[in-house]
Amino acid sequence: MNNGNALNAEKTKKPLVGITDLRKLYSMGQDTIEVLSGITLEVAESEMVLVTGESGSGKSTFLNMIGGLDTPTSGSVMVAERDIAKLPESRLTEYRSKSVGFIFQFHYLLKDFTALENVMMPLLISGDSVKETRERARALLADIGLGQRQDHYPSQLSGGERQRVAVARALIHDPSLILADEPTGNLDEKNSKLVLELLFDLVRKYNRTMIMVTHDLSIRKNADRSFLLVHGRLAPE
Amino acid sequence: MKNLFAFFYGIRILSLKRRKGEKTRPKMLISIVSIALSLIPVIVIIVVTDGMIEGITSRIIEFSSGHLQSGVDFETEADLLSKEKDILSGIPEVTSAYLEREGLGLLFHNNNRSVISVRAVPRDLYEIDPGFARYVKCSEGTFSLEKRNQVVIGEALAAEFSIKVGDTIRVYTFRGGFVPGMSASLPRVTRLSVSGIYSVGYRELDKNVLFVSYQDGSLMLPFKNSTTTYKIKVRDPFMDLNALSLEIEQLIEAKGAFLRTTPWTYINRNHYSAYQTTKWLLVFITIIIVLVATFNIMSSMIMVVLDRMHEIGILKGIGAKPGSIMLSFVIVGFCTGLCGTVLGVGAGLFVAVNINAVISGIEIIANAVMTAINWISSIFSGSFQSQQIQILNPEYYLEKIPIRIEVWEVSIVCVFTLLVSMLFSYFPARMAAKIRPLEVIRKH
């Protein structure tokens, strides 16, 4: 099934993500559950795409496949002209460390590391120098208003601050694609607004591509395009 | 640097700062302590047994066997012996060489008797053989054989027979012939005046040997009933003496004769190999303790991996390679082993260097406890029995344990501990590397 032109990237921009007939089946004993039923979608560079849907509709599974955390049953996920579904584990690791910035529903910061060290982590994993990494992380934390909190541990930060640090961690290594999985799902309204504003501002400022899944319909206005995931298929909203 | 993250993360895992509600760091600390404790006996055994072996071996070779011995078969070869002396004086490694005759005798004194070894040595032995003089010290009198029929006896022998300097002792030896019509050998009785009482510091060598001059000994011990040897001392008794003995034999052969020259390692091979075997057996047993202690790293690290499973999943989710995660945990194992090794080897060397004081201290405490127990029991039994505990009986061991630190042996123990630490950390490291980020995220 084709969901029409709405599923294609803007013709003037080069597509960064190209998903074709993506399917995901899970076996539950004798039963097989089809979570994704042949999704096709193109996302252009610098585009912000929103995917909404009910809990359990397969939003996170969809995002995990684009991020190389999960493998599809069939179909292809092309990111920057590489088929993620066919990459070996070693190349997937490299893809995650260089091309993707993840923001999860829960902040997933490392408890033993300060805010600064958490933000530095993706660059350290890539093998960048400590000095340069520290400078970049400091600048980014200052940019998001957490310059004074850089030496605090996650346990010493509020929920909103932790999620802002997680946003900084997702952006520090200049990924071409940002994947946000319900980034405000654990926050109160005030903090949700703050984090979303920050996220959209930063993505625009650094001209990044973002795919966000959420069940918060109120943020549709911030996205270039938005889709509803229902019965394993994407429908434009 | 590609593996910077592995070091950064590994060192942070090892950090001894306890996380809120977490018990894994003290567990790594326990691994460090258990490795350190297990290494103490290994190091002490290595250092002490090396010292004991060297101490006993040095005393035996300086006092008894010499470094090399040339067997002398016939008395008529006096001419050859003088030739050998000339030959030996021409070899730079040789520091001294002298003729010695040794045979059995029967010591009579104060109605006591004992079979003893009579050693006939040069009158100036104490001057010509510095190695002998270094270990043989006179507790009474002097090592003097200048006058006729003078004798120097061992401290343990003197104590057993209540002999003092200036006393006259009788020594029965064999003349070499037989009583006509009987199978009994003709005895010779020699009265000897005690000029000195010596001690080597090893009771085994002090209890059945007496020294007389070679001239007196030649009369007391007929050639056929005794052993006459050339005792040769060299600069370094631990050098390759086989090559030197061969060189001496060839030089003598060039003079038209053959004298078998044997190094001390062959003469004392039973003693020496028994000591070495005992040492390595002890090291082997204690190494098993180290292995068990090092195995602790594996269980501790499995706990760390389980505790940090979520964190590892996140790190892999943001791009950490399985190899980097694995390296982080191997680094943790290595650092744990390193800390344990440094502490254990340090403590082991400290105990080993002070082993004499440690043993004395233990003896003092043990004897104080025993005295107290005996005193209490005497209240009920009415009789007080005093028993002195000696951990190392000087009958069989050196009076004072020498310390010898063989750097290569200690290094092997260190390297072994580090390798085993890394080996045991490999399995939990592999377990960490296999964690799948998606499963962790889903579980959360």
XYZ file of C-alpha atoms in Angstrom:
681
model
C 0.000 0.000 0.000
C 1.186 3.489 -0.795
C 0.287 6.279 1.551
C 0.586 8.873 -1.184
C 2.883 11.824 -1.715
C 2.668 12.845 1.905
C 5.007 9.955 2.681
C 7.652 11.221 0.266
C 10.283 13.774 1.189
C 10.081 17.288 -0.097
C 11.133 17.094 -3.739
C 13.544 20.000 -3.392
C 15.513 18.342 -0.629
C 17.673 15.252 -0.778
C 16.124 12.354 1.167
C 18.193 11.269 4.164
C 15.958 8.390 5.255
C 14.193 6.087 2.816
C 12.033 3.345 4.291
C 10.516 0.829 1.913
C 7.890 -1.795 2.767
C 9.108 -2.196 6.339
C 7.608 -5.158 8.161
C 8.158 -6.494 11.649
C 6.670 -9.713 12.949
C 6.959 -11.050 16.481
C 6.370 -14.666 17.349
C 4.501 -15.275 20.589
C 4.462 -19.035 20.906
C 2.075 -20.300 18.210
C 0.899 -16.769 17.293
C 2.584 -14.239 15.086
C 1.953 -10.575 15.649
C 2.561 -8.131 12.836
C 3.646 -4.864 14.457
C 4.647 -3.031 11.278
C 2.858 -3.926 8.073
C 4.825 -2.531 5.148
C 5.698 1.082 5.988
C 7.126 3.259 3.280
C 8.426 6.711 4.135
C 11.006 9.233 2.983
C 12.461 11.891 5.247
C 14.473 14.717 3.732
C 17.563 16.323 5.224
C 16.734 18.960 7.884
C 13.165 17.740 8.054
C 11.273 17.163 11.284
C 8.812 14.291 11.141
C 6.397 13.375 13.884
C 4.865 9.915 14.303
C 1.985 9.614 16.713
C -0.060 6.665 17.745
C -1.515 4.822 20.657
C 0.586 2.947 23.150
C 1.606 -0.420 21.706
C 1.044 0.713 18.121
C 4.696 0.007 17.218
C 6.083 3.556 17.322
C 9.182 2.612 19.347
C 9.775 -0.504 17.225
C 9.652 1.679 14.124
C 12.165 4.110 15.615
C 14.464 1.331 16.877
C 14.680 -0.058 13.358
C 15.717 3.285 11.918
C 18.271 3.544 14.729
C 19.695 0.098 14.046
C 18.699 -1.222 17.460
C 16.256 -3.697 15.966
C 16.135 -5.553 12.662
C 13.109 -5.673 10.356
C 11.502 -8.936 9.238
C 11.518 -7.538 5.695
C 11.909 -4.273 3.855
C 14.744 -1.783 3.802
C 15.796 1.198 5.884
C 18.126 3.404 3.856
C 19.895 6.117 5.850
C 22.383 8.236 3.940
C 22.306 5.638 1.180
C 23.140 2.731 3.509
C 20.676 -0.083 4.133
C 20.639 -0.285 7.912
C 18.748 -3.570 7.839
C 21.661 -5.266 6.088
C 24.567 -3.813 8.063
C 26.565 -6.210 10.243
C 26.655 -5.506 14.001
C 30.062 -3.821 13.834
C 28.873 -1.354 11.163
C 25.611 -0.793 13.018
C 27.604 0.205 16.107
C 29.549 2.672 14.016
C 26.309 3.976 12.501
C 24.792 4.506 15.957
C 27.892 6.241 17.264
C 28.368 8.594 14.306
C 25.115 9.127 12.463
C 22.339 8.840 15.035
C 21.455 10.741 18.189
C 18.988 8.937 20.426
C 16.657 10.580 22.914
C 14.574 8.106 24.898
C 11.477 8.504 27.010
C 13.628 7.958 30.067
C 16.801 10.039 30.154
C 19.105 6.978 30.431
C 21.974 9.044 31.752
C 24.834 7.123 33.344
C 24.515 7.428 37.111
C 28.240 7.506 37.827
C 29.072 10.238 35.393
C 28.514 13.957 35.706
C 26.287 15.846 33.295
C 29.416 16.967 31.438
C 30.788 13.406 31.190
C 27.421 12.083 30.024
C 27.363 14.632 27.241
C 30.977 13.805 26.349
C 30.270 10.085 26.101
C 29.333 9.758 22.376
C 32.484 11.631 21.344
C 34.653 9.555 23.686
C 33.126 6.429 22.173
C 34.071 7.761 18.710
C 37.637 8.209 19.909
C 37.814 12.015 19.947
C 40.329 13.739 22.216
C 39.248 14.412 25.794
C 40.233 18.059 25.711
C 38.299 18.874 22.563
C 35.336 16.773 23.678
C 35.192 18.519 27.047
C 35.208 21.950 25.412
C 32.386 21.014 23.056
C 30.309 19.485 25.831
C 30.792 22.539 28.037
C 29.719 24.850 25.212
C 26.631 22.742 24.484
C 25.616 22.542 28.153
C 26.029 26.318 28.406
C 23.870 26.634 25.280
C 21.015 24.730 26.908
C 21.324 26.659 30.168
C 23.024 23.952 32.198
C 26.508 25.453 32.299
C 26.338 25.727 36.066
C 25.179 22.139 36.463
C 27.860 20.432 34.393
C 29.590 18.829 37.366
C 26.401 17.515 38.903
C 25.478 13.853 38.788
C 22.099 12.812 37.323
C 20.796 12.182 40.835
C 21.496 15.853 41.623
C 19.480 17.129 38.641
C 15.742 17.589 38.222
C 13.759 15.474 35.724
C 13.690 18.291 33.170
C 17.389 18.969 33.562
C 18.226 15.293 33.076
C 16.239 15.184 29.866
C 17.954 18.359 28.645
C 21.300 16.714 29.314
C 20.049 13.694 27.338
C 19.179 16.060 24.456
C 22.684 17.535 24.590
C 24.159 14.014 24.574
C 22.140 13.172 21.469
C 23.448 16.250 19.635
C 27.084 16.500 20.739
C 28.502 14.357 17.938
C 26.636 16.200 15.176
C 24.508 13.245 14.060
C 22.740 13.598 10.759
C 19.626 11.984 12.217
C 17.992 12.485 15.604
C 15.561 9.861 16.838
C 13.389 10.906 19.747
C 11.190 8.309 21.432
C 8.588 10.079 23.567
C 11.215 12.481 24.937
C 8.762 14.124 27.299
C 6.855 11.027 28.329
C 8.223 11.147 31.858
C 8.005 14.890 32.411
C 5.381 17.220 33.781
C 3.739 19.764 31.488
C 6.073 22.620 32.313
C 9.218 20.569 31.831
C 7.784 18.900 28.713
C 7.296 22.287 27.129
C 10.795 23.380 28.078
C 12.452 20.242 26.723
C 10.463 20.250 23.481
C 11.192 23.911 22.843
C 14.847 23.228 23.449
C 14.867 20.181 21.215
C 13.117 21.852 18.291
C 15.282 24.969 18.667
C 18.495 22.959 18.663
C 17.456 20.780 15.735
C 16.625 23.861 13.727
C 19.735 25.707 14.869
C 22.030 22.858 13.854
C 19.924 22.037 10.794
C 19.396 18.372 11.723
C 16.864 15.786 10.611
C 14.582 14.467 13.340
C 12.022 11.697 13.594
C 10.063 11.866 16.814
C 7.470 9.436 18.051
C 5.011 10.644 20.632
C 1.418 10.393 21.664
C 1.339 14.105 22.444
C -0.712 15.517 19.563
C -0.220 19.100 20.706
C 3.258 19.285 19.223
C 2.197 18.493 15.664
C 2.479 22.170 14.783
C 6.211 22.126 15.430
C 6.870 19.342 12.905
C 7.175 19.644 9.115
C 5.033 16.564 8.661
C 3.201 14.286 11.034
C 1.855 10.736 10.705
C -0.394 8.462 12.623
C 0.761 4.901 13.131
C -2.224 2.664 13.310
C -2.547 -1.064 12.655
C 1.102 -1.156 11.630
C 0.695 1.412 8.863
C 1.496 5.118 8.586
C -1.232 7.544 7.706
C -0.631 11.275 7.110
C -2.354 13.584 9.563
C 42.785 7.368 20.687
C 40.279 4.695 19.722
C 40.162 2.892 23.057
C 40.014 6.002 25.213
C 36.418 5.256 26.116
C 37.340 1.733 27.302
C 39.949 3.170 29.703
C 37.622 5.978 30.787
C 34.767 3.595 31.523
C 36.930 0.809 32.985
C 38.656 3.100 35.452
C 35.271 4.506 36.470
C 33.913 1.017 37.136
C 36.923 0.336 39.315
C 36.481 3.559 41.265
C 36.097 2.583 44.894
C 33.511 5.254 45.568
C 30.351 3.429 46.524
C 27.238 4.213 44.491
C 24.004 4.778 46.297
C 22.426 1.396 47.079
C 25.121 -0.506 45.197
C 27.392 -3.222 46.528
C 29.633 -3.982 43.583
C 32.531 -1.652 44.343
C 33.257 -3.066 47.752
C 33.142 -6.418 45.953
C 36.003 -5.346 43.685
C 37.747 -4.134 46.832
C 37.252 -7.590 48.334
C 38.852 -9.087 45.205
C 41.848 -6.766 45.591
C 42.212 -7.670 49.275
C 41.841 -11.409 48.652
C 44.478 -11.349 45.892
C 46.796 -9.344 48.155
C 46.303 -11.737 51.068
C 46.846 -14.800 48.883
C 50.082 -13.371 47.491
C 51.652 -12.767 50.913
C 52.407 -16.464 51.627
C 53.681 -16.986 48.049
C 56.182 -14.156 48.333
C 57.188 -15.126 51.886
C 57.739 -18.739 50.826
C 59.777 -17.744 47.776
C 61.974 -15.277 49.670
C 62.388 -17.406 52.802
C 63.033 -20.709 51.012
C 65.477 -19.004 48.654
C 67.235 -17.568 51.707
C 67.175 -20.901 53.515
C 68.404 -22.819 50.487
C 71.135 -20.297 49.841
C 72.057 -20.176 53.547
C 72.221 -23.950 53.960
C 73.819 -24.536 50.561
C 76.459 -21.849 51.151
C 77.329 -23.358 54.516
C 77.533 -26.861 53.080
C 79.719 -25.877 50.138
C 81.955 -23.516 52.103
C 82.223 -25.804 55.131
C 82.000 -29.328 53.710
C 82.122 -30.067 50.054
C 84.000 -27.105 48.625
C 82.962 -25.740 45.251
C 84.787 -28.441 43.325
C 86.495 -31.621 44.438
C 89.284 -33.492 42.737
C 89.395 -37.075 43.950
C 92.875 -38.347 44.845
C 93.173 -42.095 44.350
C 96.707 -43.015 45.389
C 99.031 -41.664 48.011
C 101.953 -42.208 45.680
C 100.641 -39.431 43.465
C 102.065 -36.731 45.669
C 103.987 -35.500 42.693
C 100.772 -35.180 40.711
C 99.106 -33.299 43.550
C 101.802 -30.684 43.520
C 101.287 -30.458 39.765
C 97.567 -29.956 40.305
C 98.248 -27.154 42.743
C 100.314 -25.465 40.059
C 97.587 -26.019 37.493
C 94.842 -24.657 39.752
C 96.827 -21.564 40.711
C 96.930 -20.741 37.004
C 93.130 -20.647 36.631
C 91.761 -17.137 37.347
C 88.382 -18.342 38.652
C 90.033 -20.424 41.378
C 90.492 -18.527 44.663
C 91.878 -21.328 46.822
C 92.680 -25.044 46.659
C 93.892 -27.321 49.389
C 94.322 -30.978 50.236
C 91.968 -32.474 52.785
C 91.669 -35.936 54.272
C 88.492 -37.121 55.889
C 87.665 -40.275 57.781
C 85.611 -41.706 60.606
C 86.662 -41.785 64.226
C 85.236 -42.535 67.642
C 85.237 -39.718 70.171
C 85.606 -40.656 73.833
C 85.081 -38.071 76.557
C 83.515 -38.064 80.012
C 82.465 -41.693 79.541
C 80.516 -40.754 76.440
C 81.323 -41.834 72.919
C 80.152 -40.946 69.491
C 81.106 -41.611 65.885
C 82.501 -38.438 64.411
C 84.003 -37.243 61.165
C 87.678 -36.272 61.416
C 88.722 -33.667 58.886
C 92.405 -33.089 58.339
C 92.913 -29.652 56.829
C 95.803 -27.227 56.268
C 96.938 -25.498 59.459
C 96.243 -22.108 57.835
C 92.814 -23.052 56.423
C 91.182 -20.075 58.135
C 93.531 -17.735 56.245
C 93.648 -19.395 52.819
C 89.889 -19.985 52.504
C 87.869 -16.799 53.129
C 84.619 -18.639 52.316
C 85.268 -21.111 55.133
C 86.243 -18.287 57.512
C 83.064 -16.362 56.642
C 80.737 -19.095 57.879
C 82.806 -20.863 60.525
C 82.974 -18.722 63.654
C 84.552 -19.740 66.916
C 82.295 -19.219 69.914
C 85.161 -20.243 72.223
C 88.908 -20.186 71.591
C 90.270 -19.811 68.069
C 90.413 -21.913 64.903
C 94.018 -22.783 65.610
C 95.746 -25.950 64.383
C 99.275 -24.540 64.563
C 100.521 -26.819 67.351
C 100.626 -30.591 67.176
C 97.468 -32.515 68.156
C 95.277 -29.467 68.354
C 91.614 -29.923 67.478
C 88.678 -27.621 66.758
C 85.226 -29.107 67.399
C 81.646 -28.140 66.652
C 79.503 -26.292 69.181
C 76.759 -28.933 69.267
C 79.304 -31.705 69.761
C 81.038 -29.738 72.530
C 77.710 -29.158 74.242
C 76.762 -32.845 73.974
C 80.077 -34.005 75.534
C 80.527 -30.967 77.835
C 83.841 -30.181 76.175
C 85.526 -26.839 76.783
C 88.542 -25.148 75.242
C 91.714 -26.576 76.801
C 90.146 -30.018 77.425
C 91.872 -33.118 76.109
C 89.756 -35.567 74.131
C 90.513 -39.067 72.853
C 89.782 -40.051 69.286
C 89.979 -43.656 68.066
C 90.710 -44.183 64.406
C 91.696 -47.250 62.351
C 95.310 -47.995 61.658
C 94.548 -49.764 58.418
C 95.707 -53.276 59.337
C 94.029 -56.117 61.207
C 94.815 -57.805 64.532
C 96.629 -61.061 63.584
C 94.201 -64.006 63.615
C 91.191 -61.762 64.183
C 88.927 -59.804 61.879
C 89.114 -56.714 64.119
C 90.963 -53.678 62.834
C 93.857 -52.179 64.773
C 92.823 -48.968 66.484
C 94.886 -45.826 66.977
C 94.178 -43.584 69.935
C 95.052 -39.934 69.566
C 94.845 -37.428 72.372
C 93.874 -34.023 71.088
C 93.776 -30.669 72.835
C 90.727 -28.513 72.079
C 91.850 -25.114 70.817
C 88.507 -23.835 69.595
C 84.767 -24.500 69.415
C 83.186 -23.466 66.146
C 79.664 -22.842 64.925
C 78.448 -22.688 61.326
C 74.967 -21.538 62.332
C 73.507 -24.827 61.097
C 73.331 -27.430 63.829
C 73.604 -30.335 61.382
C 77.190 -29.270 60.589
C 78.150 -28.483 64.175
C 77.432 -31.792 65.828
C 79.723 -34.453 64.390
C 82.833 -32.878 62.837
C 86.225 -32.104 64.321
C 89.171 -30.475 62.578
C 92.807 -31.461 62.942
C 95.849 -30.356 60.966
C 96.616 -32.274 57.778
C 99.881 -33.484 59.323
C 98.101 -34.906 62.411
C 95.283 -36.236 60.268
C 97.710 -38.102 57.988
C 98.853 -40.085 61.031
C 95.353 -40.626 62.414
C 93.725 -41.565 59.104
C 95.584 -43.972 56.834
C 95.143 -43.170 53.151
C 93.233 -46.382 52.371
C 90.756 -45.898 55.232
C 89.930 -42.308 54.386
C 89.104 -39.996 51.554
C 91.681 -37.553 50.297
C 90.492 -34.793 48.026
C 91.568 -31.498 46.590
C 88.988 -28.948 47.650
C 88.734 -26.092 45.238
C 87.027 -22.767 45.841
C 86.101 -20.410 43.003
C 84.991 -16.779 42.785
C 81.347 -17.617 42.028
C 80.162 -21.051 43.175
C 76.879 -20.547 41.272
C 78.617 -20.178 37.890
C 78.683 -23.043 35.387
C 81.059 -25.323 37.261
C 80.710 -28.194 34.817
C 82.718 -26.251 32.246
C 85.357 -25.370 34.833
C 85.670 -28.950 36.126
C 86.136 -30.132 32.549
C 88.822 -27.495 32.014
C 90.651 -28.644 35.171
C 90.422 -32.303 34.142
C 91.804 -31.476 30.680
C 94.706 -29.485 32.152
C 95.582 -32.360 34.479
C 95.244 -34.859 31.646
C 97.714 -32.784 29.652
C 100.196 -33.414 32.480
C 99.793 -37.165 31.958
C 97.234 -38.129 34.622
C 93.510 -38.153 35.223
C 91.714 -36.882 38.292
C 87.930 -36.756 38.348
C 86.844 -33.208 39.263
C 83.274 -32.881 40.499
C 81.289 -29.682 41.102
C 79.300 -29.165 44.320
C 76.030 -29.265 42.398
C 76.736 -32.926 41.704
C 78.183 -33.793 45.100
C 75.209 -32.263 46.948
C 72.620 -32.915 44.274
C 70.319 -34.895 46.572
C 70.253 -32.150 49.180
C 69.921 -29.418 46.612
C 67.170 -31.039 44.560
C 65.263 -31.932 47.751
C 65.335 -28.283 48.833
C 64.292 -27.057 45.392
C 61.506 -29.643 45.146
C 60.193 -28.686 48.582
C 60.298 -25.032 47.625
C 58.405 -25.463 44.350
C 55.898 -27.771 46.014
C 55.156 -25.060 48.575
C 54.964 -22.414 45.840
C 52.612 -24.647 43.847
C 50.279 -25.083 46.823
C 50.205 -21.368 47.551
C 49.713 -20.573 43.853
C 46.481 -22.575 44.076
C 45.398 -20.166 46.825
C 46.229 -17.267 44.480
C 44.166 -18.907 41.731
C 41.194 -19.249 44.055
C 41.568 -15.626 45.176
C 41.894 -14.445 41.579
C 38.827 -16.456 40.647
C 37.036 -14.079 42.998
C 37.530 -11.409 40.309
C 35.239 -13.358 38.015
C 32.381 -13.611 40.504
C 32.791 -9.959 41.526
C 32.815 -8.833 37.931
C 29.769 -10.877 37.027
C 28.019 -8.970 39.824
C 29.305 -5.702 38.360
C 28.083 -6.645 34.878
C 24.641 -7.608 36.195
C 24.509 -4.407 38.196
C 25.489 -2.314 35.197
C 23.608 -4.253 32.550
C 21.286 -1.344 31.889
C 24.139 1.129 31.685
C 26.066 -1.124 29.292
C 22.953 -1.457 27.125
C 22.656 2.324 26.915
C 26.329 2.713 26.065
C 25.979 0.167 23.278
C 22.820 1.932 22.182
C 24.729 5.184 21.715
C 27.476 3.456 19.776
C 29.914 1.774 22.175
C 31.490 -1.172 20.388
C 31.308 -4.625 22.016
C 35.117 -4.702 21.892
C 35.353 -1.438 23.851
C 32.924 -2.707 26.498
C 34.906 -5.924 26.725
C 38.180 -4.037 26.997
C 36.702 -1.884 29.797
C 36.003 -4.972 31.873
C 39.347 -6.580 31.093
C 40.920 -3.302 32.266
C 38.887 -3.614 35.474
C 40.224 -7.169 35.923
C 43.770 -6.075 35.153
C 43.620 -3.102 37.524
C 42.080 -5.260 40.259
C 44.866 -7.788 39.779
C 47.463 -5.013 39.654
C 46.246 -3.393 42.898
C 46.103 -6.798 44.604
C 49.552 -7.702 43.274
C 51.161 -4.426 44.368
C 49.628 -4.676 47.840
C 50.287 -8.429 48.181
C 53.866 -8.345 46.915
C 54.604 -5.263 49.051
C 53.154 -6.874 52.167
C 54.777 -10.225 51.335
C 58.213 -8.640 50.929
C 57.740 -6.700 54.160
C 56.892 -9.895 56.065
C 59.689 -11.839 54.358
C 62.346 -9.218 55.113
C 61.245 -9.204 58.758
C 60.617 -12.957 58.969
C 63.057 -13.489 61.850
C 61.304 -10.819 63.918
C 57.900 -12.184 62.881
C 58.828 -15.727 63.958
C 60.329 -14.464 67.228
C 57.176 -12.448 67.879
C 54.935 -15.450 67.208
C 57.131 -17.606 69.465
C 56.984 -15.021 72.274
C 53.189 -14.806 72.025
C 52.785 -18.599 71.729
C 55.091 -19.204 74.693
C 53.309 -16.570 76.787
C 49.986 -18.259 76.027
C 51.431 -21.713 76.774
C 52.940 -20.475 80.046
C 49.597 -19.004 81.059
C 47.785 -22.256 80.178
C 50.372 -24.318 82.070
C 50.141 -21.984 85.064
C 46.356 -22.295 85.151
C 46.508 -26.084 84.785
C 49.154 -26.221 87.535
C 46.599 -24.746 89.962
C 44.520 -27.898 89.501
C 47.257 -30.469 88.906
C 49.792 -29.088 91.356
C 52.733 -29.363 88.958
C 53.962 -26.703 86.577
C 55.355 -27.907 83.242
C 57.278 -25.429 81.191
C 57.323 -26.054 77.421
C 59.048 -23.715 75.001
C 57.621 -23.568 71.488
C 60.126 -23.216 68.655
C 58.589 -22.713 65.219
C 61.811 -23.536 63.379
C 63.858 -26.114 65.256
C 67.532 -25.082 64.957
C 68.402 -28.796 64.864
C 67.191 -28.801 61.281
C 67.080 -25.164 60.208
C 69.405 -22.216 60.237
C 69.503 -20.302 63.495
C 68.669 -17.128 61.584
C 66.836 -17.173 58.254
C 68.796 -15.312 55.557
C 66.775 -13.161 53.159
C 67.266 -13.596 49.447
C 64.979 -11.761 47.033
C 65.135 -13.214 43.534
C 63.635 -10.455 41.391
C 62.844 -12.819 38.509
C 60.865 -15.187 40.719
C 58.830 -12.330 42.244
C 58.329 -10.926 38.716
C 56.998 -14.281 37.482
C 54.483 -14.358 40.354
C 53.371 -10.791 39.490
C 53.013 -11.525 35.774
C 51.188 -14.785 36.513
C 48.713 -13.027 38.845
C 48.061 -10.279 36.290
C 47.553 -12.760 33.450
C 45.192 -14.893 35.532
C 43.299 -11.757 36.623
C 42.829 -10.793 32.988
C 41.865 -14.343 32.047
C 39.215 -14.533 34.749
C 37.895 -11.087 33.829
C 37.556 -12.179 30.194
C 34.394 -14.215 30.833
C 32.379 -11.436 32.535
C 33.820 -9.000 29.955
C 32.464 -11.196 27.173
C 29.145 -11.368 28.962
C 29.059 -7.537 29.082
C 30.003 -7.272 25.413
C 27.098 -9.525 24.437
C 24.434 -7.425 26.140
C 21.898 -6.283 23.530
C 20.861 -2.655 23.952
C 17.302 -3.196 22.762
C 16.590 -5.857 25.389
C 17.829 -3.547 28.116
C 15.760 -0.619 26.862
C 12.670 -2.813 26.549
C 13.090 -4.172 30.076
C 13.268 -0.645 31.406
